[in-house]
Amino acid sequence: TISDYAEQTSSSLSKYRLVGASTKVQYANAATHYGITLWGIIFLIKQKNNFFSTYRIISYLIITILVVAGIFSGRTFLVIILLTIVYLFLLNKKKHNRILRTGLDFISIFCPVFIVSGFLISYIFITNPMAIDWAFEMFINLSESGEISTNSTDTLGSMWHIFPDNFKTWILGDGKAYAELGYYVASDVGYIRSIFYWGLLGTFSYYFIHLLYYKILINTSDNYALKSYYLMILIWFFIYNGKEFWTPLPYLILFLVASVVDGFA
């Protein structure tokens, strides 16, 4: 269940928020896919002799579209933008003045993006005051109550306190993901839902499989930048499961198949 305020806000913002490229109709999931695509394009820009590194203007235009779509899909995308700094830092491992190079890369990639997207986002905010409250809710709450919080983060925080009440569920789970009115338990946290579904044994196996796929992938290539891309997807997987249940396995499997095919070419 959600509060009347949250329901009203969600209804109003649904006119502007995007679902986009998502495996299911969820805003935050769409933002995740936009973010992974964004990192992929940055990887290609940093490489040489490809379309995205040659035609930078087109690349920046695509990145702008991804940023705007990501922000209008969910505030989760703002975390992805912050993680992009970490990604650029990894990509600049062999560069002199690594920190400076990372800052310059971030500015060169996102400065045009923020200028263009700023006009578009500002227009939506001006024409819809509730969108302003939603976007800057954290800062509004900080100025009014002195606490950094939002309705969604408060709700998410309460979901972290829901745990199984019996030994069998802790070890083997209940084998249920959904109930009549929504999730099987009143929690969207990926780690919590995983425990309720297949217990600690299944949860450890599930997350270990992702680590195994990552290890296999990095052993299929000598490209450090590509390995960094895989690492960022894995990092995001563990971060994002603190919010909801999501897997990057379709990406990892696709990259693994592409690596095998490339090896036979």
Backbone as numpy.savetxt, mean C-alpha at the origin, in Angstrom:
# Nx Ny Nz CAx CAy CAz Cx Cy Cz
-19.62 -2.73 12.33 -20.46 -1.54 12.33 -19.58 -0.30 12.33
-20.12 0.80 11.79 -19.39 2.06 11.77 -20.29 3.15 12.33
-19.69 4.23 12.77 -20.45 5.32 13.36 -21.25 6.05 12.29
-22.26 6.83 12.75 -23.06 7.61 11.80 -22.19 8.60 11.03
-21.22 9.21 11.75 -20.33 10.17 11.10 -19.51 9.49 10.00
-18.96 8.31 10.33 -18.14 7.60 9.36 -18.96 7.17 8.15
-20.20 6.74 8.42 -21.06 6.32 7.31 -21.42 7.50 6.42
-21.71 8.66 7.04 -22.04 9.85 6.27 -20.85 10.32 5.45
-19.67 10.31 6.07 -18.44 10.72 5.38 -18.14 9.78 4.22
-18.26 8.49 4.46 -17.99 7.50 3.42 -18.93 7.69 2.24
-20.20 7.97 2.53 -21.17 8.16 1.47 -20.85 9.40 0.64
-20.45 10.47 1.31 -20.11 11.71 0.61 -18.86 11.56 -0.23
-17.83 10.93 0.35 -16.55 10.80 -0.33 -16.58 9.79 -1.46
-17.59 8.92 -1.47 -17.68 7.91 -2.52 -17.87 8.54 -3.90
-18.26 9.81 -3.93 -18.39 10.52 -5.19 -17.03 10.81 -5.79
-15.99 10.87 -4.94 -14.67 11.28 -5.38 -13.62 10.19 -5.22
-13.79 9.32 -4.23 -12.80 8.28 -4.03 -12.89 7.25 -5.14
-11.74 6.67 -5.47 -11.67 5.73 -6.57 -11.45 4.31 -6.06
-12.02 3.36 -6.77 -11.79 1.95 -6.46 -10.68 1.44 -7.35
-10.81 1.68 -8.66 -9.73 1.40 -9.61 -9.28 -0.03 -9.66
-7.97 -0.21 -9.89 -7.39 -1.54 -10.10 -7.23 -2.26 -8.78
-8.25 -2.98 -8.38 -8.20 -3.71 -7.12 -8.78 -5.09 -7.31
-8.30 -6.06 -6.54 -8.80 -7.41 -6.63 -10.20 -7.54 -6.06
-10.60 -6.57 -5.27 -11.96 -6.51 -4.75 -12.31 -5.05 -4.52
-13.60 -4.79 -4.33 -14.06 -3.40 -4.26 -13.69 -2.79 -2.92
-12.45 -2.35 -2.80 -11.98 -1.69 -1.60 -11.04 -0.56 -1.99
-11.19 0.56 -1.31 -10.38 1.73 -1.64 -8.90 1.51 -1.33
-8.59 1.06 -0.11 -7.20 0.92 0.30 -6.46 -0.10 -0.55
-7.14 -1.18 -0.94 -6.51 -2.17 -1.80 -6.12 -1.56 -3.14
-6.98 -0.70 -3.68 -6.66 -0.04 -4.93 -5.43 0.85 -4.77
-5.35 1.57 -3.66 -4.19 2.42 -3.40 -2.91 1.58 -3.35
-3.00 0.39 -2.82 -1.85 -0.52 -2.76 -1.38 -0.89 -4.16
-2.30 -1.22 -5.03 -1.92 -1.59 -6.40 -1.33 -0.40 -7.16
-1.89 0.77 -6.93 -1.31 1.97 -7.55 0.11 2.19 -7.06
0.33 1.95 -5.76 1.66 2.14 -5.19 2.69 1.18 -5.75
2.32 -0.08 -5.89 3.24 -1.07 -6.45 3.57 -0.74 -7.91
2.57 -0.27 -8.63 2.80 0.17 -10.01 3.73 1.37 -10.06
3.53 2.30 -9.12 4.40 3.48 -9.02 5.84 3.07 -8.81
6.08 2.15 -7.88 7.45 1.69 -7.63 8.03 0.99 -8.86
7.19 0.28 -9.59 7.66 -0.39 -10.80 8.13 0.60 -11.85
7.40 1.69 -12.01 7.78 2.71 -13.00 9.06 3.41 -12.56
9.19 3.68 -11.27 10.43 4.29 -10.77 11.61 3.37 -11.05
11.42 2.08 -10.85 12.48 1.11 -11.16 12.89 1.20 -12.62
11.91 1.30 -13.52 12.20 1.36 -14.96 12.88 2.68 -15.33
12.47 3.77 -14.65 13.10 5.06 -14.92 14.58 5.02 -14.55
14.89 4.33 -13.45 16.27 4.25 -12.99 17.13 3.33 -13.85
16.46 2.47 -14.64 17.19 1.62 -15.56 17.44 2.38 -16.87
18.18 1.80 -17.76 18.45 2.44 -19.04 17.89 1.62 -20.19
17.74 2.31 -21.33 17.32 1.65 -22.56 15.94 1.01 -22.45
14.99 1.76 -21.91 13.60 1.31 -21.94 12.70 2.53 -22.14
11.45 2.29 -22.44 10.51 3.35 -22.78 10.41 4.40 -21.67
10.31 3.95 -20.41 10.07 4.87 -19.30 11.30 5.72 -18.97
12.49 5.18 -19.20 13.70 5.97 -18.94 13.98 6.94 -20.09
13.52 6.60 -21.29 13.74 7.45 -22.45 12.74 8.60 -22.51
11.47 8.29 -22.30 10.42 9.31 -22.38 9.98 9.69 -20.97
10.80 10.52 -20.34 10.57 10.89 -18.94 9.25 11.65 -18.76
8.90 12.51 -19.71 7.68 13.30 -19.58 6.46 12.38 -19.48
6.42 11.37 -20.32 5.31 10.41 -20.28 5.32 9.65 -18.97
6.51 9.30 -18.51 6.64 8.58 -17.24 6.10 9.42 -16.09
6.47 10.71 -16.07 6.00 11.59 -15.00 4.49 11.79 -15.08
3.96 11.81 -16.29 2.51 11.94 -16.46 1.80 10.72 -15.88
2.33 9.55 -16.16 1.74 8.32 -15.62 1.84 8.30 -14.10
2.99 8.72 -13.58 3.17 8.77 -12.13 2.17 9.74 -11.50
1.95 10.88 -12.17 0.98 11.86 -11.68 -0.40 11.25 -11.58
-0.80 10.52 -12.61 -2.11 9.86 -12.61 -2.20 8.84 -11.47
-1.11 8.10 -11.27 -1.10 7.10 -10.20 -1.19 7.74 -8.82
-0.49 8.87 -8.65 -0.52 9.56 -7.35 -1.91 10.11 -7.06
-2.51 10.77 -8.05 -3.85 11.31 -7.87 -4.85 10.20 -7.59
-4.78 9.13 -8.39 -5.68 7.99 -8.19 -5.44 7.34 -6.84
-4.17 7.23 -6.44 -3.85 6.62 -5.16 -4.38 7.41 -3.99
-4.20 8.74 -4.03 -4.66 9.60 -2.94 -6.18 9.57 -2.84
-6.86 9.56 -3.99 -8.32 9.53 -3.97 -8.87 8.14 -3.68
-7.99 7.15 -3.66 -8.43 5.80 -3.29 -8.38 5.61 -1.78
-7.32 6.11 -1.16 -7.21 5.96 0.29 -5.99 6.68 0.84
-6.09 7.10 2.10 -4.96 7.77 2.74 -3.79 6.83 2.95
-4.03 5.54 2.76 -2.96 4.56 2.81 -1.85 4.90 1.83
-2.22 5.53 0.73 -1.25 5.86 -0.31 -0.20 6.84 0.19
-0.54 7.65 1.18 0.43 8.60 1.73 1.58 7.86 2.40
1.29 6.72 2.99 2.34 5.89 3.58 3.25 5.34 2.49
2.65 4.98 1.36 3.43 4.47 0.23 4.37 5.54 -0.29
3.91 6.78 -0.34 4.77 7.88 -0.79 5.96 8.04 0.15
5.72 7.95 1.45 6.82 8.03 2.42 7.79 6.87 2.24
7.27 5.68 1.99 8.12 4.51 1.77 8.92 4.63 0.48
8.43 5.45 -0.44 9.15 5.66 -1.70 10.52 6.29 -1.44
10.61 7.09 -0.38 11.91 7.66 0.00 12.88 6.54 0.36
12.39 5.55 1.11 13.21 4.39 1.47 13.62 3.63 0.20
12.68 3.49 -0.71 12.93 2.79 -1.96 14.02 3.49 -2.77
13.93 4.80 -2.89 14.94 5.56 -3.63 16.30 5.47 -2.95
16.28 5.44 -1.62 17.53 5.29 -0.87 18.19 3.95 -1.19
17.39 2.90 -1.32 17.92 1.59 -1.69 18.48 1.60 -3.11
17.77 2.25 -4.01 18.19 2.30 -5.41 19.50 3.07 -5.59
19.78 3.98 -4.68 20.98 4.80 -4.78 22.15 4.25 -3.96
22.14 2.96 -3.72 23.16 2.33 -2.88 24.57 2.60 -3.37
24.77 2.57 -4.67 26.11 2.70 -5.24 26.44 4.12 -5.66
25.55 5.07 -5.33 25.76 6.46 -5.73 26.55 7.22 -4.66
27.37 8.17 -5.12 28.08 9.06 -4.20 27.08 10.03 -3.59
27.27 10.40 -2.32 26.32 11.28 -1.62 24.91 10.68 -1.70
24.76 9.49 -1.16 23.53 8.71 -1.29 22.30 9.44 -0.79
22.43 10.09 0.37 21.27 10.79 0.94 20.86 11.97 0.07
21.83 12.74 -0.40 21.55 13.87 -1.27 20.92 13.40 -2.58
21.45 12.34 -3.14 20.94 11.79 -4.39 19.50 11.32 -4.23
19.21 10.74 -3.07 17.85 10.28 -2.80 16.88 11.45 -2.74
17.30 12.52 -2.05 16.46 13.71 -1.97 16.20 14.33 -3.32
17.25 14.43 -4.13 17.09 15.01 -5.47 16.19 14.15 -6.35
16.31 12.83 -6.24 15.45 11.93 -7.01 14.00 12.11 -6.61
13.76 12.20 -5.31 12.38 12.36 -4.83 11.77 13.66 -5.33
12.58 14.74 -5.28 12.09 16.04 -5.75 11.84 16.01 -7.25
12.77 15.45 -8.01 12.64 15.45 -9.47 11.44 14.62 -9.93
11.14 13.56 -9.19 10.03 12.68 -9.58 8.70 13.24 -9.10
8.65 13.74 -7.87 7.37 14.11 -7.28 7.04 15.59 -7.33
8.02 16.46 -7.56 7.72 17.89 -7.61 6.70 18.21 -8.72
6.94 17.74 -9.97 5.93 17.99 -11.00 4.62 17.32 -10.67
4.69 16.15 -10.03 3.49 15.41 -9.67 2.66 16.19 -8.67
3.30 16.72 -7.63 2.58 17.43 -6.59 2.00 18.75 -7.10
2.68 19.37 -8.05 2.16 20.62 -8.61 0.87 20.37 -9.37
0.93 19.39 -10.28 -0.25 19.09 -11.10 -1.37 18.51 -10.26
-1.03 17.50 -9.44 -2.06 16.85 -8.63 -2.61 17.80 -7.58
-1.77 18.77 -7.15 -2.22 19.72 -6.15 -3.41 20.53 -6.63
-3.37 20.96 -7.90 -4.48 21.71 -8.47 -5.75 20.86 -8.52
-5.59 19.60 -8.94 -6.74 18.71 -9.07 -7.35 18.41 -7.71
-6.48 18.08 -6.74 -6.96 17.74 -5.41 -7.57 18.97 -4.72
-6.96 20.13 -4.91 -7.48 21.36 -4.29 -8.87 21.67 -4.81
-9.10 21.43 -6.10 -10.42 21.70 -6.69 -11.48 20.84 -6.03
-11.16 19.56 -5.82 -12.11 18.66 -5.17 -12.37 19.10 -3.74
-11.32 19.51 -3.02 -11.47 19.92 -1.64 -12.32 21.19 -1.53
-12.10 22.14 -2.45 -12.83 23.40 -2.41 -14.32 23.16 -2.65
-14.63 22.25 -3.56 -16.02 21.98 -3.91 -16.69 21.00 -2.95
-15.92 20.39 -2.06 -16.49 19.43 -1.11 -15.80 19.58 0.25
-16.33 20.42 1.14 -15.70 20.66 2.45 -15.49 19.39 3.26
-16.38 18.40 3.12 -16.23 17.17 3.89 -14.97 16.42 3.48
-14.56 16.60 2.22 -13.33 15.96 1.75 -12.12 16.55 2.47
-12.20 17.85 2.78 -11.11 18.49 3.52 -11.02 17.90 4.92
-12.19 17.74 5.56 -12.22 17.16 6.91 -11.65 15.75 6.90
-11.95 15.00 5.85 -11.47 13.62 5.75 -9.96 13.58 5.53
-9.47 14.41 4.59 -8.06 14.39 4.23 -7.16 14.88 5.35
-7.63 15.93 6.07 -6.80 16.55 7.11 -7.33 16.25 8.51
-8.07 15.16 8.65 -8.68 14.80 9.93 -7.63 14.66 11.02
-6.49 14.08 10.69 -5.43 13.87 11.68 -4.94 15.19 12.25
-4.74 16.19 11.35 -4.21 17.48 11.79 -5.29 18.30 12.51
-6.53 18.15 12.07 -7.64 18.84 12.75 -7.78 18.32 14.18
-7.70 17.02 14.34 -7.79 16.43 15.68 -6.60 16.84 16.54
-5.42 16.98 15.91 -4.23 17.40 16.65 -4.40 18.81 17.20
-4.97 19.71 16.40 -5.16 21.10 16.83 -6.27 21.23 17.87
-7.28 20.36 17.80 -8.42 20.47 18.70 -8.22 19.72 20.01
-7.62 18.54 19.94 -7.49 17.72 21.15 -6.05 17.44 21.55
-5.11 17.81 20.67 -3.71 17.55 20.97 -3.29 16.12 20.71
-4.16 15.33 20.08 -3.87 13.93 19.79 -3.85 13.70 18.29
-2.87 12.91 17.84 -2.80 12.54 16.43 -3.65 11.31 16.22
-4.84 11.50 15.64 -5.74 10.37 15.46 -6.76 10.68 14.38
-7.37 9.64 13.85 -8.47 9.76 12.92 -9.52 8.72 13.31
-10.70 8.85 12.75 -11.75 7.89 13.06 -11.33 6.49 12.63
-10.66 6.40 11.47 -10.25 5.09 10.95 -9.12 4.49 11.78
-8.16 5.32 12.21 -7.06 4.78 13.02 -7.55 4.36 14.41
-8.53 5.10 14.96 -9.10 4.70 16.25 -9.82 3.37 16.12
-10.56 3.22 15.03 -11.27 1.96 14.79 -10.29 0.82 14.59
-9.22 1.10 13.82 -8.20 0.08 13.58 -7.52 -0.31 14.89
-7.24 0.67 15.74 -6.61 0.38 17.02 -7.45 -0.54 17.88
-8.76 -0.35 17.87 -9.64 -1.21 18.66 -9.68 -2.63 18.11
-9.43 -2.79 16.81 -9.44 -4.12 16.20 -8.25 -4.96 16.63
-7.18 -4.32 17.11 -5.99 -5.04 17.54 -6.19 -5.71 18.90
-7.31 -5.46 19.55 -7.54 -6.03 20.88 -8.46 -7.25 20.83
-8.74 -7.74 19.62 -9.62 -8.89 19.47 -8.78 -10.14 19.23
-8.86 -11.09 20.15 -8.07 -12.31 20.04 -8.95 -13.53 20.35
-8.51 -14.71 19.91 -9.26 -15.94 20.24 -9.36 -16.16 21.74
-10.42 -16.82 22.16 -10.63 -17.08 23.58 -10.50 -18.55 23.93
-9.94 -19.35 22.98 -9.76 -20.76 23.29 -8.50 -21.29 22.59
-7.95 -22.36 23.13 -6.69 -22.92 22.66 -6.79 -23.43 21.23
-7.89 -24.07 20.91 -8.07 -24.66 19.56 -8.01 -23.60 18.48
-8.67 -22.46 18.68 -8.65 -21.39 17.70 -7.25 -20.79 17.57
-6.56 -20.63 18.71 -5.20 -20.10 18.67 -4.29 -20.98 17.81
-4.41 -22.28 17.91 -3.49 -23.19 17.22 -3.95 -23.52 15.80
-5.23 -23.88 15.64 -5.72 -24.35 14.34 -6.70 -23.40 13.66
-7.22 -22.42 14.37 -8.19 -21.50 13.81 -9.58 -22.10 13.74
-10.52 -21.31 13.23 -11.91 -21.75 13.09 -12.29 -22.02 11.64
-11.37 -21.71 10.71 -11.65 -21.97 9.30 -12.73 -21.07 8.72
-12.94 -19.92 9.33 -13.96 -18.99 8.86 -13.36 -17.61 8.61
-13.76 -17.01 7.49 -13.27 -15.68 7.16 -14.39 -14.64 7.19
-15.60 -15.07 6.89 -16.72 -14.14 6.82 -17.91 -14.67 7.61
-18.70 -13.75 8.12 -19.95 -14.07 8.81 -21.09 -13.43 8.03
-22.27 -13.55 8.55 -23.45 -13.06 7.83 -23.41 -11.56 7.60
-22.89 -10.81 8.56 -22.89 -9.35 8.47 -21.52 -8.77 8.15
-20.58 -9.62 7.73 -19.26 -9.09 7.39 -18.17 -10.08 7.72
-17.07 -9.58 8.31 -15.96 -10.45 8.68 -16.37 -11.38 9.82
-15.69 -12.52 9.89 -15.99 -13.50 10.93 -15.80 -12.90 12.32
-14.76 -12.11 12.48 -14.57 -11.37 13.73 -14.61 -9.88 13.39
-14.88 -9.08 14.40 -15.00 -7.63 14.16 -13.62 -6.99 14.06
-12.80 -7.55 13.19 -11.46 -7.01 12.99 -11.06 -7.19 11.53
-10.49 -6.13 10.97 -10.01 -6.18 9.59 -8.49 -6.35 9.55
-7.85 -6.41 10.72 -6.40 -6.55 10.79 -5.99 -7.90 10.21
-5.06 -7.88 9.24 -4.68 -9.10 8.55 -4.16 -10.18 9.47
-3.29 -9.82 10.42 -2.70 -10.80 11.32 -3.77 -11.44 12.22
-4.71 -10.63 12.71 -5.78 -11.15 13.57 -6.70 -12.08 12.79
-7.11 -11.66 11.61 -8.00 -12.49 10.79 -7.32 -13.79 10.40
-6.01 -13.74 10.17 -5.27 -14.94 9.81 -5.28 -15.95 10.95
-5.10 -15.47 12.18 -5.11 -16.35 13.35 -6.48 -17.00 13.52
-7.53 -16.20 13.37 -8.88 -16.76 13.51 -9.20 -17.75 12.38
-8.60 -17.54 11.21 -8.91 -18.42 10.08 -8.21 -19.77 10.18
-6.86 -19.76 10.35 -6.14 -21.04 10.39 -5.13 -21.13 11.53
-5.31 -20.33 12.55 -4.51 -20.44 13.76 -3.07 -20.00 13.58
-2.30 -20.15 14.63 -0.90 -19.75 14.58 -0.09 -20.63 13.62
-0.43 -21.91 13.54 0.30 -22.80 12.63 0.11 -22.37 11.19
-1.12 -22.10 10.82 -1.39 -21.65 9.45 -0.83 -20.26 9.19
-0.88 -19.39 10.19 -0.39 -18.02 10.03 1.11 -18.00 9.79
1.86 -18.75 10.60 3.32 -18.80 10.40 3.65 -19.39 9.03
2.92 -20.42 8.61 3.15 -21.04 7.30 2.85 -20.06 6.18
1.76 -19.32 6.34 1.33 -18.35 5.31 2.37 -17.26 5.09
2.86 -16.67 6.18 3.84 -15.59 6.04 5.22 -16.12 5.66
5.51 -17.35 6.05 6.77 -17.97 5.65 6.80 -18.22 4.15
5.66 -18.59 3.56 5.58 -18.81 2.11 5.93 -17.54 1.35
5.48 -16.40 1.86 5.82 -15.13 1.21 7.32 -14.86 1.28
7.92 -15.16 2.42 9.37 -15.00 2.55 10.10 -15.95 1.60
9.56 -17.15 1.44 10.17 -18.13 0.55 10.11 -17.67 -0.90
8.96 -17.14 -1.31 8.83 -16.62 -2.67 9.82 -15.48 -2.91
9.96 -14.61 -1.91 10.91 -13.50 -2.03 12.33 -14.01 -2.19
12.71 -15.00 -1.40 14.06 -15.54 -1.48 14.32 -16.17 -2.84
13.32 -16.89 -3.37 13.46 -17.50 -4.69 13.63 -16.42 -5.76
12.83 -15.36 -5.64 12.87 -14.28 -6.63 14.23 -13.59 -6.66
14.77 -13.25 -5.50 16.05 -12.52 -5.50 17.19 -13.40 -5.98
16.99 -14.72 -5.96 18.02 -15.62 -6.47 17.94 -15.82 -7.97
16.88 -15.27 -8.58 16.72 -15.43 -10.03 17.29 -14.25 -10.81
17.80 -13.24 -10.09 18.31 -12.05 -10.78 19.53 -11.49 -10.07
20.41 -10.89 -10.85 21.58 -10.20 -10.31 21.37 -8.69 -10.29
20.18 -8.26 -10.68 19.86 -6.83 -10.75 19.49 -6.33 -9.36
20.37 -5.49 -8.78 20.13 -5.00 -7.43 18.86 -4.16 -7.34
18.60 -3.34 -8.35 17.40 -2.49 -8.35 16.14 -3.34 -8.36
16.17 -4.43 -9.11 15.01 -5.31 -9.17 14.80 -6.01 -7.83
15.89 -6.40 -7.20 15.80 -7.01 -5.88 15.22 -6.02 -4.86
15.58 -4.75 -5.01 15.05 -3.71 -4.12 13.54 -3.55 -4.31
13.11 -3.68 -5.55 11.67 -3.60 -5.87 10.93 -4.74 -5.17
11.47 -5.95 -5.27 10.86 -7.10 -4.59 10.82 -6.87 -3.08
11.90 -6.30 -2.54 11.98 -6.07 -1.10 10.91 -5.08 -0.64
10.69 -4.03 -1.43 9.68 -3.03 -1.05 8.29 -3.64 -1.05
8.00 -4.51 -1.98 6.70 -5.18 -2.00 6.54 -6.04 -0.76
7.61 -6.74 -0.37 7.56 -7.58 0.82 7.38 -6.73 2.08
8.12 -5.62 2.17 7.99 -4.73 3.32 6.55 -4.21 3.43
6.02 -3.80 2.29 4.65 -3.27 2.28 3.65 -4.36 2.70
3.90 -5.58 2.30 3.03 -6.70 2.66 2.92 -6.82 4.18
4.04 -6.78 4.87 4.02 -6.91 6.32 3.43 -5.66 7.00
3.65 -4.49 6.43 3.07 -3.27 6.99 1.55 -3.25 6.78
1.14 -3.55 5.56 -0.27 -3.42 5.20 -1.15 -4.45 5.90
-0.57 -5.61 6.24 -1.36 -6.61 6.96 -1.66 -6.18 8.39
-1.01 -5.10 8.83 -1.38 -4.51 10.10 -2.67 -3.72 10.00
-3.12 -3.50 8.76 -4.38 -2.79 8.52 -5.47 -3.74 8.05
-5.15 -4.56 7.06 -6.13 -5.52 6.58 -5.44 -6.71 5.92
-6.21 -7.74 5.64 -5.68 -8.98 5.09 -5.48 -8.82 3.59
-4.21 -8.91 3.15 -3.89 -8.72 1.72 -2.62 -9.51 1.41
-2.52 -10.00 0.17 -1.34 -10.75 -0.24 -0.80 -10.24 -1.57
0.52 -10.16 -1.72 1.12 -9.77 -3.00 1.51 -10.99 -3.85
1.02 -12.18 -3.48 1.42 -13.40 -4.19 1.16 -13.33 -5.70
0.05 -12.74 -6.16 -0.11 -12.63 -7.62 1.05 -11.91 -8.30
1.57 -10.86 -7.65 2.74 -10.15 -8.19 3.97 -11.04 -8.15
4.21 -11.67 -7.00 5.41 -12.48 -6.84 5.43 -13.66 -7.81
4.27 -14.29 -7.99 4.19 -15.41 -8.93 4.41 -14.94 -10.35
3.82 -13.79 -10.70 4.01 -13.23 -12.04 5.48 -12.94 -12.30
6.16 -12.32 -11.34 7.58 -12.00 -11.50 8.41 -13.28 -11.59
8.03 -14.30 -10.84 8.77 -15.56 -10.87 8.63 -16.24 -12.23
7.41 -16.26 -12.76 7.19 -16.85 -14.08 7.95 -16.06 -15.14
7.94 -14.72 -15.06 8.65 -13.88 -16.01 10.16 -14.16 -15.95
10.67 -14.38 -14.75 12.09 -14.68 -14.59 12.46 -16.01 -15.21
11.59 -17.00 -15.04 11.83 -18.33 -15.61 11.79 -18.27 -17.13
10.78 -17.57 -17.66 10.66 -17.44 -19.12 11.86 -16.70 -19.69
12.30 -15.64 -18.99 13.46 -14.89 -19.44 14.72 -15.77 -19.42
14.78 -16.68 -18.48 15.93 -17.58 -18.40 15.99 -18.57 -19.54
14.81 -18.94 -20.06 14.77 -19.86 -21.18 14.90 -19.16 -22.53
14.72 -17.81 -22.53 14.76 -17.06 -23.80 16.18 -17.03 -24.37
